[in-house]
Short mmCIF file of C-alpha atoms and ligand atoms in Angstrom, two decimals:
data_model
loop_
_atom_site.label_atom_id
_atom_site.label_comp_id
_atom_site.label_asym_id
_atom_site.label_seq_id
_atom_site.Cartn_x
_atom_site.Cartn_y
_atom_site.Cartn_z
CA MET Q 1 -74.43 -17.24 -73.97
CA ASP Q 2 -72.44 -13.72 -72.77
CA SER Q 3 -68.86 -13.40 -72.17
CA ILE Q 4 -66.76 -10.68 -70.70
CA VAL Q 5 -64.04 -9.40 -72.76
CA ILE Q 6 -61.33 -7.16 -71.08
CA ASN Q 7 -58.17 -5.89 -72.98
CA GLY Q 8 -55.66 -5.65 -69.38
CA GLY Q 9 -53.39 -3.08 -68.28
CA VAL Q 10 -54.95 -0.15 -67.49
CA PRO Q 11 -55.08 1.16 -63.84
CA LEU Q 12 -58.45 1.97 -62.61
CA ARG Q 13 -59.26 5.65 -61.48
CA GLY Q 14 -62.61 7.11 -60.44
CA GLU Q 15 -65.49 6.08 -58.33
CA ILE Q 16 -67.71 3.30 -57.55
CA TYR Q 17 -70.88 2.61 -55.48
CA ILE Q 18 -71.25 -0.25 -53.56
CA ALA Q 19 -74.54 -1.90 -53.83
CA GLY Q 20 -76.49 -3.52 -50.99
CA ALA Q 21 -75.43 -6.85 -49.61
CA LYS Q 22 -76.98 -9.74 -51.86
CA ASN Q 23 -76.29 -11.97 -48.87
CA ALA Q 24 -77.94 -9.94 -46.40
CA CYS Q 25 -81.16 -9.23 -48.49
CA LEU Q 26 -81.26 -13.53 -49.38
CA ALA Q 27 -81.94 -13.74 -45.54
CA LEU Q 28 -83.98 -10.47 -45.24
CA MET Q 29 -86.65 -11.27 -48.03
CA PRO Q 30 -87.74 -15.07 -46.52
CA ALA Q 31 -88.11 -12.99 -43.08
CA ALA Q 32 -91.34 -11.46 -44.75
CA ILE Q 33 -92.70 -15.22 -44.45
CA LEU Q 34 -93.14 -14.53 -40.66
CA THR Q 35 -95.74 -12.11 -40.88
CA SER Q 36 -98.98 -11.21 -42.66
CA GLU Q 37 -97.99 -7.03 -42.83
CA PRO Q 38 -95.76 -5.85 -45.67
CA LEU Q 39 -91.87 -5.74 -45.31
CA THR Q 40 -90.16 -2.94 -47.25
CA LEU Q 41 -86.45 -3.43 -48.06
CA SER Q 42 -84.28 -0.96 -49.47
CA ASN Q 43 -80.92 -0.89 -50.97
CA VAL Q 44 -81.69 -4.35 -52.66
CA PRO Q 45 -79.33 -5.13 -55.48
CA ASN Q 46 -80.69 -5.76 -58.79
CA LEU Q 47 -79.45 -9.28 -59.23
CA THR Q 48 -80.34 -12.80 -60.51
CA ASP Q 49 -80.24 -14.11 -57.01
CA ILE Q 50 -82.53 -11.63 -55.67
CA ILE Q 51 -84.92 -12.39 -58.61
CA THR Q 52 -84.82 -16.07 -57.89
CA MET Q 53 -85.83 -15.39 -54.46
CA SER Q 54 -88.38 -13.39 -55.57
CA GLN Q 55 -89.82 -15.93 -57.41
CA LEU Q 56 -89.67 -18.36 -55.08
CA LEU Q 57 -91.51 -16.31 -52.36
CA SER Q 58 -94.13 -15.65 -54.82
CA THR Q 59 -94.52 -19.52 -55.40
CA LEU Q 60 -95.58 -19.64 -51.56
CA GLY Q 61 -98.06 -16.95 -52.03
CA LEU Q 62 -96.50 -13.63 -51.03
CA LYS Q 63 -97.01 -10.78 -53.15
CA VAL Q 64 -93.34 -9.37 -54.25
CA GLU Q 65 -92.96 -6.13 -55.89
CA HIS Q 66 -89.44 -5.72 -56.94
CA ASN Q 67 -88.37 -2.29 -58.24
CA PRO Q 68 -84.69 -1.88 -59.56
CA GLN Q 69 -84.93 1.63 -60.27
CA THR Q 70 -85.27 2.50 -56.43
CA SER Q 71 -83.67 -0.71 -55.24
CA GLU Q 72 -86.82 -1.45 -53.00
CA VAL Q 73 -88.61 -4.88 -52.80
CA ASN Q 74 -92.24 -4.85 -51.42
CA LEU Q 75 -93.16 -8.28 -49.74
CA GLN Q 76 -96.34 -9.11 -48.42
CA GLY Q 77 -97.52 -12.83 -47.24
CA LYS Q 78 -101.27 -12.13 -46.27
CA LYS Q 79 -101.82 -15.72 -46.55
CA ILE Q 80 -99.08 -18.48 -47.33
CA THR Q 81 -100.71 -20.78 -49.95
CA CYS Q 82 -97.94 -23.19 -50.70
CA TYR Q 83 -95.28 -25.02 -48.62
CA LYS Q 84 -93.01 -26.30 -51.08
CA ALA Q 85 -89.68 -25.01 -52.29
CA ASP Q 86 -89.03 -26.84 -55.58
CA TYR Q 87 -85.75 -28.60 -56.92
CA ASP Q 88 -85.60 -26.48 -59.78
CA ILE Q 89 -85.25 -23.32 -57.74
CA VAL Q 90 -83.37 -24.75 -54.42
CA ARG Q 91 -80.68 -26.18 -56.93
CA LYS Q 92 -80.48 -23.02 -58.75
CA MET Q 93 -79.57 -21.15 -55.37
CA ARG Q 94 -78.74 -22.68 -52.12
CA ALA Q 95 -80.35 -19.55 -50.17
CA SER Q 96 -83.70 -20.92 -51.06
CA PHE Q 97 -83.28 -23.17 -48.16
CA LEU Q 98 -83.88 -20.20 -45.81
CA VAL Q 99 -87.37 -20.45 -46.39
CA LEU Q 100 -87.53 -23.50 -44.34
CA GLY Q 101 -87.40 -22.04 -40.87
CA PRO Q 102 -89.81 -19.08 -41.48
CA LEU Q 103 -92.26 -21.36 -43.22
CA VAL Q 104 -92.47 -23.77 -40.47
CA ALA Q 105 -92.54 -21.34 -37.77
CA ARG Q 106 -95.43 -19.59 -39.67
CA THR Q 107 -97.50 -22.31 -40.90
CA GLY Q 108 -96.22 -25.28 -39.15
CA GLN Q 109 -95.35 -27.16 -42.12
CA ALA Q 110 -92.73 -26.87 -45.01
CA GLU Q 111 -91.63 -29.00 -47.91
CA VAL Q 112 -87.75 -27.94 -49.17
CA SER Q 113 -85.74 -29.53 -51.68
CA LEU Q 114 -82.15 -30.87 -50.21
CA PRO Q 115 -79.70 -28.36 -51.96
CA GLY Q 116 -77.13 -31.13 -52.91
CA GLY Q 117 -73.62 -30.45 -53.40
CA CYS Q 118 -72.34 -27.33 -55.48
CA ALA Q 119 -69.16 -26.55 -56.96
CA ILE Q 120 -67.48 -25.23 -54.24
CA GLY Q 121 -68.26 -28.35 -51.93
CA ALA Q 122 -70.59 -30.76 -50.64
CA ARG Q 123 -72.20 -28.17 -48.27
CA ALA Q 124 -74.50 -30.08 -46.05
CA VAL Q 125 -77.83 -28.70 -44.40
CA ASP Q 126 -77.26 -30.80 -41.30
CA LEU Q 127 -77.10 -28.02 -38.87
CA HIS Q 128 -80.36 -26.24 -40.20
CA LEU Q 129 -81.99 -29.52 -39.72
CA MET Q 130 -80.46 -29.99 -36.09
CA ALA Q 131 -81.64 -26.61 -34.93
CA LEU Q 132 -85.29 -27.24 -36.46
CA GLU Q 133 -85.70 -30.56 -34.77
CA LYS Q 134 -84.59 -29.22 -31.43
CA LEU Q 135 -87.05 -26.29 -31.74
CA GLY Q 136 -89.62 -29.19 -32.11
CA ALA Q 137 -90.09 -29.78 -35.55
CA GLN Q 138 -90.76 -33.20 -36.92
CA LEU Q 139 -88.60 -33.83 -39.97
CA GLU Q 140 -88.71 -36.52 -42.55
CA LEU Q 141 -86.42 -36.81 -45.64
CA SER Q 142 -88.01 -38.36 -48.60
CA ASN Q 143 -87.26 -37.96 -52.62
CA GLY Q 144 -84.86 -35.39 -51.96
CA TYR Q 145 -87.03 -33.23 -49.87
CA VAL Q 146 -87.30 -32.37 -46.24
CA LYS Q 147 -90.61 -32.48 -45.01
CA ALA Q 148 -91.14 -30.38 -41.44
CA GLN Q 149 -94.18 -30.41 -39.47
CA ALA Q 150 -95.07 -28.91 -36.32
CA PRO Q 151 -98.76 -28.63 -36.14
CA ARG Q 152 -98.60 -27.33 -32.60
CA GLY Q 153 -95.99 -24.55 -33.45
CA LEU Q 154 -92.13 -24.62 -32.46
CA LYS Q 155 -90.79 -24.44 -28.96
CA GLY Q 156 -87.96 -22.53 -27.84
CA SER Q 157 -84.77 -24.60 -26.96
CA VAL Q 158 -80.90 -24.51 -26.64
CA ILE Q 159 -78.97 -25.01 -29.83
CA ASN Q 160 -75.46 -25.62 -29.59
CA PHE Q 161 -73.85 -25.28 -33.16
CA PRO Q 162 -70.57 -27.48 -33.58
CA VAL Q 163 -69.27 -25.37 -36.24
CA ARG Q 164 -70.42 -21.76 -37.23
CA SER Q 165 -72.90 -21.88 -40.26
CA VAL Q 166 -74.28 -18.52 -41.85
CA GLY Q 167 -77.22 -20.07 -43.11
CA ALA Q 168 -78.08 -22.16 -40.17
CA THR Q 169 -77.96 -19.50 -37.89
CA GLU Q 170 -80.17 -17.38 -39.86
CA ASN Q 171 -82.79 -20.11 -40.44
CA THR Q 172 -82.55 -20.94 -36.66
CA ILE Q 173 -83.11 -17.09 -35.80
CA MET Q 174 -86.09 -16.48 -37.97
CA ALA Q 175 -87.83 -19.88 -36.84
CA ALA Q 176 -87.31 -18.96 -33.07
CA SER Q 177 -88.71 -15.61 -33.60
CA LEU Q 178 -92.11 -17.05 -33.51
CA ALA Q 179 -91.37 -20.06 -31.28
CA THR Q 180 -92.92 -20.35 -27.84
CA GLY Q 181 -90.50 -19.33 -25.18
CA GLU Q 182 -86.53 -18.79 -24.91
CA THR Q 183 -84.22 -19.99 -27.57
CA ALA Q 184 -80.64 -19.83 -27.16
CA ILE Q 185 -78.13 -20.21 -30.00
CA ASN Q 186 -74.50 -20.98 -28.78
CA ASN Q 187 -71.59 -20.83 -31.71
CA ALA Q 188 -73.85 -18.76 -33.73
CA ALA Q 189 -72.23 -17.23 -36.75
CA CYS Q 190 -71.57 -13.53 -36.17
CA GLU Q 191 -71.60 -12.14 -40.06
CA PRO Q 192 -72.57 -8.46 -40.76
CA GLU Q 193 -75.44 -9.85 -42.78
CA ILE Q 194 -76.56 -11.88 -39.56
CA GLY Q 195 -76.86 -8.66 -37.68
CA ASP Q 196 -78.48 -6.98 -40.35
CA LEU Q 197 -81.41 -9.82 -40.23
CA ILE Q 198 -81.59 -9.14 -36.39
CA ASP Q 199 -82.16 -5.48 -36.78
CA CYS Q 200 -84.88 -6.03 -39.13
CA LEU Q 201 -86.41 -8.83 -37.23
CA VAL Q 202 -86.02 -6.62 -33.98
CA ALA Q 203 -87.79 -3.55 -36.17
CA MET Q 204 -90.54 -6.37 -36.95
CA GLY Q 205 -91.28 -6.85 -33.16
CA ALA Q 206 -89.04 -9.94 -32.66
CA LYS Q 207 -87.12 -10.10 -29.06
CA ILE Q 208 -83.54 -10.81 -29.98
CA GLU Q 209 -80.36 -10.26 -28.07
CA GLY Q 210 -76.83 -10.74 -28.74
CA LYS Q 211 -76.18 -9.36 -32.08
CA ASN Q 212 -72.78 -9.82 -33.52
CA THR Q 213 -71.88 -12.45 -30.88
CA GLY Q 214 -71.60 -16.00 -30.86
CA SER Q 215 -74.46 -16.23 -28.28
CA ILE Q 216 -77.71 -15.44 -29.41
CA ARG Q 217 -81.28 -15.31 -27.11
CA ILE Q 218 -84.37 -15.04 -28.68
CA GLN Q 219 -87.64 -14.55 -26.96
CA GLY Q 220 -90.49 -16.13 -29.45
CA GLN Q 221 -93.37 -14.06 -30.30
CA THR Q 222 -96.96 -15.08 -31.13
CA SER Q 223 -96.88 -12.83 -34.02
CA ILE Q 224 -94.38 -10.14 -35.55
CA GLY Q 225 -95.51 -7.07 -38.09
CA GLY Q 226 -93.86 -5.62 -40.77
CA THR Q 227 -91.44 -2.41 -41.21
CA ARG Q 228 -89.25 -0.79 -43.62
CA HIS Q 229 -85.58 -1.64 -43.49
CA GLN Q 230 -82.30 -0.57 -45.43
CA ALA Q 231 -79.83 -3.42 -46.09
CA ILE Q 232 -76.26 -2.91 -45.45
CA HIS Q 233 -73.59 -2.72 -48.27
CA ASP Q 234 -71.86 -5.35 -49.72
CA ARG Q 235 -68.85 -6.05 -47.97
CA ILE Q 236 -67.66 -8.52 -50.36
CA GLU Q 237 -68.29 -6.34 -53.50
CA LEU Q 238 -66.40 -3.66 -51.49
CA GLY Q 239 -63.34 -6.07 -51.25
CA THR Q 240 -63.48 -7.16 -54.65
CA TYR Q 241 -63.36 -3.60 -56.03
CA CYS Q 242 -60.43 -2.95 -53.43
CA LEU Q 243 -58.77 -5.61 -54.92
CA ALA Q 244 -59.61 -4.71 -58.41
CA ALA Q 245 -57.64 -1.30 -57.60
CA ALA Q 246 -54.82 -3.28 -56.07
CA ILE Q 247 -54.08 -5.90 -58.99
CA THR Q 248 -54.15 -2.54 -61.55
CA ARG Q 249 -52.29 -0.32 -59.32
CA GLY Q 250 -55.02 2.32 -59.70
CA GLU Q 251 -56.51 4.77 -57.02
CA VAL Q 252 -60.27 4.42 -56.53
CA THR Q 253 -62.82 5.89 -54.20
CA LEU Q 254 -65.79 3.54 -53.21
CA LYS Q 255 -68.67 5.03 -51.94
CA GLY Q 256 -71.84 3.91 -49.97
CA CYS Q 257 -70.08 1.93 -47.57
CA LYS Q 258 -70.91 2.76 -44.15
CA GLN Q 259 -69.15 -0.25 -42.06
CA GLY Q 260 -66.08 -0.44 -44.16
CA LEU Q 261 -64.10 -3.34 -44.31
CA ASN Q 262 -63.29 -5.76 -41.48
CA GLU Q 263 -60.00 -5.80 -39.81
CA ALA Q 264 -58.61 -9.17 -40.94
CA PHE Q 265 -59.27 -8.07 -44.52
CA LEU Q 266 -57.59 -4.38 -44.25
CA ASN Q 267 -54.35 -6.05 -42.01
CA LYS Q 268 -53.82 -8.15 -45.18
CA ALA Q 269 -54.32 -5.38 -47.62
CA LYS Q 270 -52.04 -3.01 -45.83
CA GLN Q 271 -49.34 -5.73 -45.60
CA MET Q 272 -49.67 -6.52 -49.38
CA GLY Q 273 -48.77 -2.63 -49.88
CA MET Q 274 -52.16 -0.87 -50.43
CA HIS Q 275 -53.38 2.54 -48.79
CA ILE Q 276 -56.73 2.32 -47.54
CA GLU Q 277 -58.04 5.84 -46.23
CA SER Q 278 -61.48 5.65 -44.31
CA GLU Q 279 -63.90 8.57 -44.26
CA PRO Q 280 -67.70 8.79 -43.42
CA ASN Q 281 -69.19 6.31 -46.01
CA GLN Q 282 -66.30 5.89 -48.28
CA LEU Q 283 -63.23 4.42 -48.67
CA ASN Q 284 -60.12 5.84 -50.96
CA ILE Q 285 -58.03 2.96 -52.11
CA LYS Q 286 -54.41 3.29 -53.74
CA CYS Q 287 -51.74 0.84 -54.70
CA ASN Q 288 -48.99 2.27 -56.11
CA ALA Q 289 -46.29 -0.39 -55.27
CA ASP Q 290 -44.09 -1.80 -58.07
CA ARG Q 291 -44.74 -5.32 -56.92
CA ILE Q 292 -47.29 -6.14 -54.03
CA ASN Q 293 -46.17 -8.24 -50.99
CA PRO Q 294 -46.70 -11.98 -50.70
CA LEU Q 295 -49.25 -12.95 -47.97
CA THR Q 296 -49.95 -15.76 -45.76
CA ILE Q 297 -53.86 -16.27 -45.43
CA SER Q 298 -56.74 -18.41 -43.67
CA THR Q 299 -60.23 -18.26 -44.46
CA GLU Q 300 -62.17 -18.25 -41.11
CA PRO Q 301 -65.79 -17.26 -40.18
CA TYR Q 302 -66.39 -13.60 -39.38
CA PRO Q 303 -64.56 -11.68 -38.21
CA GLY Q 304 -61.49 -13.87 -39.97
CA PHE Q 305 -60.43 -13.45 -43.64
CA PRO Q 306 -63.85 -14.10 -45.93
CA THR Q 307 -63.87 -16.99 -48.08
CA ASP Q 308 -65.79 -14.98 -50.41
CA LEU Q 309 -62.88 -13.01 -51.11
CA GLN Q 310 -60.10 -15.67 -51.16
CA ALA Q 311 -60.39 -16.29 -55.14
CA GLN Q 312 -60.13 -12.47 -55.59
CA MET Q 313 -57.17 -12.16 -53.19
CA MET Q 314 -55.43 -15.05 -55.04
CA ALA Q 315 -55.66 -13.31 -58.35
CA VAL Q 316 -53.84 -10.35 -56.67
CA LEU Q 317 -51.25 -12.61 -55.24
CA SER Q 318 -50.44 -14.44 -58.35
CA LEU Q 319 -48.29 -11.18 -59.15
CA ALA Q 320 -46.76 -10.61 -55.87
CA ASN Q 321 -43.16 -10.42 -55.19
CA GLY Q 322 -42.42 -13.61 -53.54
CA THR Q 323 -44.47 -16.85 -52.55
CA SER Q 324 -47.97 -16.54 -51.07
CA GLU Q 325 -50.11 -19.48 -49.04
CA ILE Q 326 -53.89 -19.69 -48.52
CA ASP Q 327 -55.45 -22.08 -46.74
CA GLU Q 328 -59.41 -22.36 -47.35
CA ARG Q 329 -60.64 -23.64 -44.28
CA ILE Q 330 -64.50 -23.19 -45.02
CA PHE Q 331 -65.07 -25.01 -48.32
CA GLU Q 332 -63.51 -27.82 -49.23
CA ASN Q 333 -63.40 -27.35 -53.33
CA ARG Q 334 -63.05 -23.64 -53.46
CA PHE Q 335 -60.14 -23.68 -55.91
CA MET Q 336 -61.69 -23.94 -59.35
CA HIS Q 337 -60.26 -20.68 -60.34
CA VAL Q 338 -56.80 -21.88 -60.04
CA PRO Q 339 -56.45 -23.90 -63.14
CA GLU Q 340 -57.89 -21.09 -65.22
CA LEU Q 341 -55.59 -18.55 -63.49
CA ASN Q 342 -52.58 -21.01 -64.42
CA ARG Q 343 -53.85 -20.63 -68.05
CA MET Q 344 -53.06 -17.12 -67.80
CA GLY Q 345 -49.65 -17.73 -66.46
CA ALA Q 346 -50.03 -17.75 -62.81
CA ASP Q 347 -48.12 -20.24 -61.04
CA ILE Q 348 -50.16 -21.81 -58.40
CA GLN Q 349 -50.36 -25.42 -56.72
CA ILE Q 350 -52.76 -26.71 -54.48
CA THR Q 351 -52.22 -29.51 -51.75
CA GLY Q 352 -55.26 -30.39 -49.84
CA SER Q 353 -56.98 -27.14 -48.68
CA LYS Q 354 -53.60 -25.18 -49.18
CA ALA Q 355 -52.43 -23.07 -52.31
CA THR Q 356 -49.25 -22.06 -52.91
CA ILE Q 357 -48.80 -19.14 -55.20
CA ARG Q 358 -45.49 -18.13 -56.51
CA GLY Q 359 -45.83 -14.91 -57.67
CA VAL Q 360 -44.94 -14.33 -61.53
CA ARG Q 361 -44.10 -10.86 -63.13
CA LYS Q 362 -47.27 -10.67 -65.59
CA LEU Q 363 -50.52 -12.38 -66.73
CA ILE Q 364 -51.14 -13.25 -70.23
CA GLY Q 365 -54.83 -12.90 -71.35
CA ALA Q 366 -56.59 -16.10 -72.26
CA GLN Q 367 -60.19 -17.53 -72.90
CA VAL Q 368 -61.22 -18.82 -69.37
CA MET Q 369 -64.30 -20.24 -67.95
CA ALA Q 370 -65.88 -19.90 -64.41
CA THR Q 371 -67.54 -22.35 -62.19
CA ASP Q 372 -68.87 -20.09 -59.56
CA LEU Q 373 -69.65 -16.27 -58.70
CA ARG Q 374 -66.41 -15.53 -56.56
CA ALA Q 375 -63.99 -17.53 -59.29
CA SER Q 376 -65.61 -15.66 -62.05
CA VAL Q 377 -64.51 -12.60 -60.40
CA ALA Q 378 -61.35 -13.29 -59.52
CA LEU Q 379 -60.74 -14.15 -63.37
CA VAL Q 380 -62.01 -10.70 -64.08
CA LEU Q 381 -59.38 -9.13 -61.73
CA ALA Q 382 -56.85 -11.53 -63.45
CA GLY Q 383 -57.97 -9.96 -66.85
CA LEU Q 384 -57.83 -6.23 -65.75
CA ALA Q 385 -54.21 -6.87 -64.94
CA ALA Q 386 -53.17 -9.06 -67.93
CA HIS Q 387 -51.12 -8.24 -70.83
CA GLY Q 388 -53.90 -8.59 -74.09
CA THR Q 389 -57.23 -9.98 -74.32
CA THR Q 390 -59.15 -12.09 -71.59
CA THR Q 391 -62.64 -13.41 -72.52
CA ILE Q 392 -64.95 -15.10 -69.57
CA ARG Q 393 -67.20 -17.54 -70.45
CA ARG Q 394 -70.37 -18.30 -68.28
CA VAL Q 395 -70.93 -14.71 -67.18
CA TYR Q 396 -74.43 -15.69 -65.53
CA HIS Q 397 -72.28 -16.59 -62.45
CA LEU Q 398 -71.21 -12.92 -62.30
CA ASP Q 399 -74.66 -11.62 -62.78
CA ARG Q 400 -75.75 -13.70 -59.39
CA GLY Q 401 -73.58 -11.52 -57.39
CA TYR Q 402 -72.05 -8.21 -59.12
CA GLU Q 403 -74.57 -5.37 -60.21
CA LYS Q 404 -73.45 -3.66 -63.17
CA LEU Q 405 -69.83 -4.82 -62.87
CA GLU Q 406 -68.57 -3.85 -66.53
CA GLN Q 407 -70.51 -0.51 -66.12
CA LYS Q 408 -68.75 0.11 -62.58
CA LEU Q 409 -65.39 -0.93 -64.02
CA ALA Q 410 -65.42 0.64 -67.46
CA ALA Q 411 -66.57 4.06 -65.41
CA CYS Q 412 -62.87 3.70 -63.78
CA GLY Q 413 -61.21 3.44 -67.21
CA ALA Q 414 -61.24 -0.44 -67.77
CA ASN Q 415 -61.42 -1.74 -71.30
CA ILE Q 416 -64.17 -4.21 -70.59
CA LYS Q 417 -67.50 -5.12 -72.38
CA ARG Q 418 -70.04 -7.80 -72.45
CA GLU Q 419 -70.37 -9.79 -75.58
CA GLN Q 420 -72.76 -12.18 -77.07
CA LEU Q 421 -71.01 -15.15 -78.64
C1 UD1 B 1 -72.81 -18.08 -46.57
C2 UD1 B 1 -72.88 -17.26 -47.67
C3 UD1 B 1 -71.88 -17.56 -48.75
C4 UD1 B 1 -70.44 -17.62 -47.75
C5 UD1 B 1 -70.68 -18.71 -46.69
C6 UD1 B 1 -69.45 -18.63 -45.72
C7 UD1 B 1 -75.39 -16.45 -48.21
C8 UD1 B 1 -76.15 -16.71 -48.76
N1 UD1 B 1 -74.03 -17.12 -48.34
O1 UD1 B 1 -73.22 -19.41 -47.13
O2 UD1 B 1 -71.48 -16.54 -49.73
O3 UD1 B 1 -69.51 -18.15 -48.66
O4 UD1 B 1 -71.83 -18.28 -45.68
O5 UD1 B 1 -68.97 -17.30 -45.52
O6 UD1 B 1 -75.13 -16.06 -47.16
N2 UD1 B 1 -72.14 -26.50 -43.17
C9 UD1 B 1 -72.37 -27.74 -42.74
N3 UD1 B 1 -73.65 -28.04 -42.34
C10 UD1 B 1 -74.67 -27.18 -42.36
C11 UD1 B 1 -74.48 -25.99 -42.78
C12 UD1 B 1 -73.07 -25.40 -43.04
O7 UD1 B 1 -71.52 -28.70 -42.70
O8 UD1 B 1 -75.81 -27.38 -42.19
C13 UD1 B 1 -71.17 -26.42 -43.41
C14 UD1 B 1 -70.70 -25.98 -44.73
O9 UD1 B 1 -70.42 -26.89 -45.79
C15 UD1 B 1 -69.39 -25.05 -44.88
C16 UD1 B 1 -69.61 -24.25 -43.26
O10 UD1 B 1 -70.32 -24.90 -42.65
O11 UD1 B 1 -68.26 -25.88 -45.07
C17 UD1 B 1 -69.96 -22.75 -43.62
O12 UD1 B 1 -71.26 -22.68 -44.33
P1 UD1 B 1 -72.35 -21.84 -43.94
O13 UD1 B 1 -71.62 -20.50 -43.10
O14 UD1 B 1 -73.45 -22.33 -43.72
O15 UD1 B 1 -72.36 -21.09 -45.51
P2 UD1 B 1 -73.75 -20.72 -46.28
O16 UD1 B 1 -74.84 -20.14 -45.28
O17 UD1 B 1 -74.25 -21.63 -47.20
#
């Protein structure tokens, strides 16, 4: 199994190109189920999650061509030949559940494994199911699968989400695009990846209003067509490299990012002592403070501080000049990086959903193990700043979400390599 080995202490200097957003692509790809025409996506990162989604869509009968050289994926489902998303694939990647809505909408039937819990929490799918039922699907749960049927098609409805869910909003938008009549989604999530899905669906012929708001209206169509669509850049990769510059007191230019970072993240980064200058399609990041300032952060749905940057921010704050507090409000078990950071000399305590991070002067390299994608990359950031050698095991987590991680960091001077142990 591969490991990442880092000799820390080198300030990052250079340029990094930000890839297309994994989470946008994982919703855009299932949108191809909705039409028999071709959907071509560009700016798709070459990641194992994308390969997993390609495999799943192929099993359903779609023709999928992924060209990592051009970052394009061509998808076409002239005919859907299978309605089942198997446990083996859904347990590997929760986003597989996003095929449920489009499958029922196009074919009137679907059988998708329930994802179950994962390392960062229980992560229910009740909201996805509630919305589909509201749209008229008959659901039956048996043997760990949800079987959905709508032989006469889905019908528009009013859906009031009690909490905002990215995946449930995406599943519902896709399903409602082919329902009869109007659907109103209230308390919808408004992450930029949902806006990207809406742009793509509208280009395919769907009628959707309310992009980037919590209130989305969809006029269902009898059919929609194909299109070409460029995925937005990965704001979580962008934030991760910003924080890599901060933890190493480096100076990096992040390219290929049209929309930049959200205010909640930028404000915290500035409070911490980072300098962030925005130019068209790039961000110039500098952090030359001797010690960074401590922060108080709560993770929230967009436009709040993203849970997907919480672990990386904690790695940086472990070296702050004072005590920081992080309240993780999205996932109940997203602190698995804490014991590993503490093994590197950090001083972090957890009480319920809150972590108290007492800043230390230095981290020391160690052998560490990661349990999920963002926890793994937080350990990479810690390793970049630590004295001595850090070895991170279970690199397959990183390969799910960070394209060419070692190459991008090494190009900025980091002493980092992948080893087979
Ligand atoms: C997506 C992202 C993930 C990110 C998360 C929150 C993708 C592929 N993944 O995950 O990287 O961390 O948004 O920004 O886009 N919930 C329920 N019932 C449901 C659905 C969700 O209780 O039916 C809860 C979840 O357990 C969680 C919260 O709602 O506590 C938010 O989850 P959600 O927004 O659905 O996350 P995902 O779409 O799974």
